[in-house]
Amino acid sequence: MKRIAMVTGATSGIGEACARKFAQGGYDIIITGRNSERLKAVEEELTQTGAKVLALNFDVRNREAAQEAVNSLPTDWRNIDVLINNAGLALGLEPEYEGDMNDWETMIDTNIKGLLTMTRLIVPRMVERNVGHVINIGSVAGDAAYAGGNVYCATKAAVKTISDGLRIDLAQTAVRVTNLKPGLVETHFSNTRFHGDDLRAEKVYHGIKPLTGDDIADTAFYAACAPAHVQIAEVLILATHQANGSVIYREE
């Protein structure tokens, strides 16, 4: 039976890994992203593996563009079985009283409002069909704030609460909700956070073997493959030498 997974922010990192994993698992894949060149590259890579792929180029912060993209889906692509709300980012690591307000706005608009937009656009059809799964990519940062994390941590705390609220709202249906909370994952995350400062980004992972995007994709796929009566509500995924958002053992 044909199954469709939609992955937002699929042009790199966890999103790209999820798209690849679900394609390998037999899903037809809808990938979304802002970077048209990277989106095309991922589409071509997945297509070459034999997967059926549809690429949608838009920014989840743009509600009108998101609506237009979803409305443009061909009829045979509209019954989405798994929505992976992955699009998100961290910007800056300054004390809250010195933070960049534009960075705050970008994080809030992407991590919270973008996730809500995609949920609002996709989940009603899941409810109508009484089948589906929403997998939100949260973070260990949503459990407790860490130094300099302030607004980013707040957005990921919001992802947890939004996931919990959606699960409550869907309890009378067969639609499942999962919140994945990764710790240190070596992707472009830190490069983005530090506005392209690669040297500073590398130090984030110094002395510890971090998680990879594939590790998170494996967990997402596991949750999606659970029997219909099993709902993997929340998973905290950490590197072996990471205890929480701020306690990390690093070898010199």
XYZ file of C-alpha atoms in Angstrom:
252
model
C 0.000 0.000 0.000
C 1.293 3.442 -0.935
C 2.490 5.520 2.019
C 3.512 9.175 1.881
C 5.825 11.051 4.234
C 6.324 14.824 4.156
C 9.585 16.175 5.603
C 10.044 19.903 6.149
C 13.549 21.342 6.104
C 14.752 18.335 4.121
C 17.748 19.990 2.477
C 20.288 19.040 5.168
C 20.889 17.413 8.545
C 18.085 15.586 10.304
C 15.527 16.453 7.643
C 17.628 15.097 4.801
C 18.393 11.965 6.819
C 14.682 11.432 7.543
C 13.798 11.819 3.870
C 16.440 9.251 2.952
C 15.384 6.811 5.694
C 11.687 6.928 4.881
C 12.421 6.603 1.166
C 14.487 3.505 1.913
C 11.558 2.259 3.981
C 9.219 2.325 1.013
C 7.541 5.701 1.459
C 6.880 8.173 -1.310
C 8.493 11.405 -0.100
C 7.476 15.056 -0.167
C 10.480 17.205 0.693
C 10.328 20.899 1.462
C 13.008 23.519 1.918
C 14.080 27.105 1.291
C 17.285 26.335 -0.629
C 16.160 25.437 -4.137
C 19.568 24.091 -5.224
C 19.911 21.779 -2.227
C 16.271 20.733 -2.564
C 16.852 19.726 -6.177
C 20.025 17.833 -5.219
C 18.213 15.848 -2.518
C 15.328 15.166 -4.899
C 17.728 13.825 -7.536
C 19.608 11.682 -5.014
C 16.432 10.074 -3.688
C 14.989 9.589 -7.160
C 18.124 7.747 -8.225
C 17.479 5.214 -5.458
C 14.105 4.438 -7.004
C 12.029 6.515 -4.599
C 9.098 8.586 -5.763
C 9.800 12.185 -4.696
C 7.978 15.500 -4.864
C 9.907 18.671 -3.965
C 8.223 21.840 -2.698
C 10.380 24.978 -2.504
C 9.091 27.334 0.208
C 9.900 28.744 3.637
C 7.649 27.503 6.463
C 7.716 31.049 7.883
C 5.686 32.168 4.879
C 2.157 31.008 5.620
C 0.811 31.979 2.206
C 3.606 30.122 0.389
C 3.050 27.048 2.576
C -0.680 27.119 1.870
C -0.059 27.502 -1.855
C 2.416 24.610 -1.856
C 0.025 22.264 -0.039
C -2.847 23.311 -2.290
C -0.670 22.510 -5.320
C -0.242 18.867 -4.323
C -1.553 16.498 -6.998
C -4.507 14.414 -5.867
C -2.424 11.262 -5.468
C -0.004 13.088 -3.123
C -2.547 14.560 -0.714
C -3.075 11.645 1.660
C 0.025 12.236 3.770
C 0.618 9.463 6.303
C 3.583 10.946 8.173
C 4.374 14.631 8.664
C 7.878 15.269 9.985
C 8.043 18.836 11.265
C 11.801 19.197 11.113
C 12.374 22.732 9.777
C 14.033 24.696 12.562
C 17.206 26.439 13.639
C 19.143 28.131 16.422
C 20.728 31.548 15.988
C 23.239 33.074 18.368
C 24.406 32.140 21.844
C 24.366 35.525 23.529
C 22.899 36.347 26.943
C 19.221 37.186 26.594
C 19.807 40.854 27.397
C 22.285 41.089 24.499
C 20.395 38.949 21.987
C 19.704 39.874 18.385
C 15.989 40.580 18.013
C 16.038 39.554 14.365
C 17.483 36.170 15.393
C 14.711 35.804 17.959
C 12.060 36.542 15.359
C 13.533 34.036 12.882
C 13.648 31.269 15.498
C 10.117 31.902 16.739
C 8.688 32.176 13.217
C 10.424 28.980 12.058
C 10.497 26.698 15.094
C 7.043 27.518 16.457
C 4.872 29.288 13.902
C 6.207 27.306 10.941
C 5.547 24.028 12.754
C 2.042 25.178 13.621
C 1.356 26.230 10.042
C 2.342 22.854 8.618
C 0.381 21.019 11.305
C -2.710 23.086 10.563
C -2.404 22.453 6.825
C -1.785 18.699 6.944
C -3.456 17.220 10.028
C -7.130 17.911 9.139
C -6.899 15.434 6.261
C -5.333 12.890 8.627
C -8.274 13.347 10.987
C -10.706 12.991 8.105
C -9.066 9.697 7.091
C -8.539 8.674 10.744
C -4.932 7.724 10.062
C -1.623 9.545 10.263
C 1.400 10.419 12.330
C 2.955 13.776 13.227
C 6.617 13.612 14.218
C 7.953 16.869 15.621
C 11.688 17.413 15.939
C 12.080 19.055 19.330
C 15.264 19.125 21.397
C 16.782 18.372 24.771
C 16.913 22.178 24.904
C 13.157 22.129 25.407
C 13.556 20.403 28.798
C 15.654 23.103 30.479
C 17.405 26.293 29.449
C 21.178 26.442 29.115
C 23.539 29.419 29.058
C 22.922 31.509 25.963
C 20.112 29.237 24.806
C 17.264 31.410 26.131
C 14.952 31.967 23.116
C 15.983 28.805 21.246
C 15.274 26.724 24.367
C 11.922 28.480 24.694
C 10.978 27.559 21.122
C 11.793 23.905 21.721
C 9.859 23.946 25.005
C 6.982 25.226 22.882
C 7.419 22.284 20.497
C 7.013 19.919 23.441
C 3.889 21.683 24.681
C 2.407 21.943 21.198
C 3.066 18.225 20.653
C 1.433 17.350 23.966
C -1.559 19.561 23.187
C -2.000 18.077 19.727
C -1.839 14.561 21.164
C -4.647 15.473 23.565
C -6.712 17.006 20.776
C -6.282 13.857 18.673
C -6.917 11.299 21.415
C -10.283 10.364 19.922
C -8.640 9.587 16.572
C -6.030 7.096 15.334
C -3.606 9.919 14.480
C -0.395 9.658 16.525
C 1.981 12.383 17.718
C 5.666 11.944 18.531
C 8.111 14.516 19.891
C 11.761 13.611 19.285
C 14.247 15.453 21.488
C 17.823 15.132 20.198
C 20.886 16.293 22.065
C 24.169 17.023 20.260
C 23.740 16.158 16.592
C 26.568 17.021 14.219
C 24.877 18.726 11.267
C 24.942 22.298 9.949
C 23.052 23.293 13.103
C 26.017 24.949 14.828
C 27.288 26.544 11.616
C 23.887 28.187 11.285
C 23.784 29.158 14.958
C 27.142 30.932 14.656
C 26.294 32.536 11.314
C 28.819 30.517 9.314
C 31.702 30.532 11.817
C 32.918 26.987 11.070
C 35.745 27.051 13.619
C 33.388 27.962 16.453
C 30.904 25.363 15.255
C 33.536 22.613 15.307
C 34.270 23.310 18.972
C 30.703 22.361 19.890
C 31.498 18.729 19.066
C 35.077 18.678 20.355
C 35.939 15.726 22.610
C 32.667 13.852 22.191
C 31.199 11.578 19.557
C 27.913 13.321 18.757
C 24.764 11.916 17.239
C 24.211 12.043 13.489
C 21.157 12.929 11.468
C 20.847 9.247 10.643
C 20.524 8.397 14.350
C 17.502 10.681 14.655
C 16.031 9.423 11.374
C 16.292 5.850 12.652
C 14.295 6.810 15.742
C 11.674 8.642 13.680
C 11.247 5.618 11.444
C 11.008 3.307 14.455
C 8.186 5.439 15.868
C 6.380 5.442 12.528
C 6.698 1.661 12.232
C 5.232 0.913 15.662
C 1.954 -1.045 15.598
C -1.130 1.118 15.098
C -2.124 0.804 18.762
C 1.315 2.015 19.953
C 2.065 5.728 20.190
C 5.703 6.643 20.864
C 4.860 9.937 22.500
C 8.307 11.314 23.294
C 11.921 10.198 22.909
C 15.005 11.887 24.382
C 18.050 10.938 22.281
C 21.501 11.793 23.617
C 25.096 10.973 22.798
C 26.516 8.482 25.289
C 28.634 11.135 27.040
C 25.852 13.720 27.200
C 23.637 13.651 30.276
C 21.327 16.563 29.456
C 21.357 19.898 27.664
C 24.300 21.259 29.633
C 26.208 18.288 31.130
C 28.638 16.860 28.579
C 31.811 14.860 29.223
C 34.532 15.693 26.717
C 37.805 13.837 26.278
C 40.808 16.099 25.850
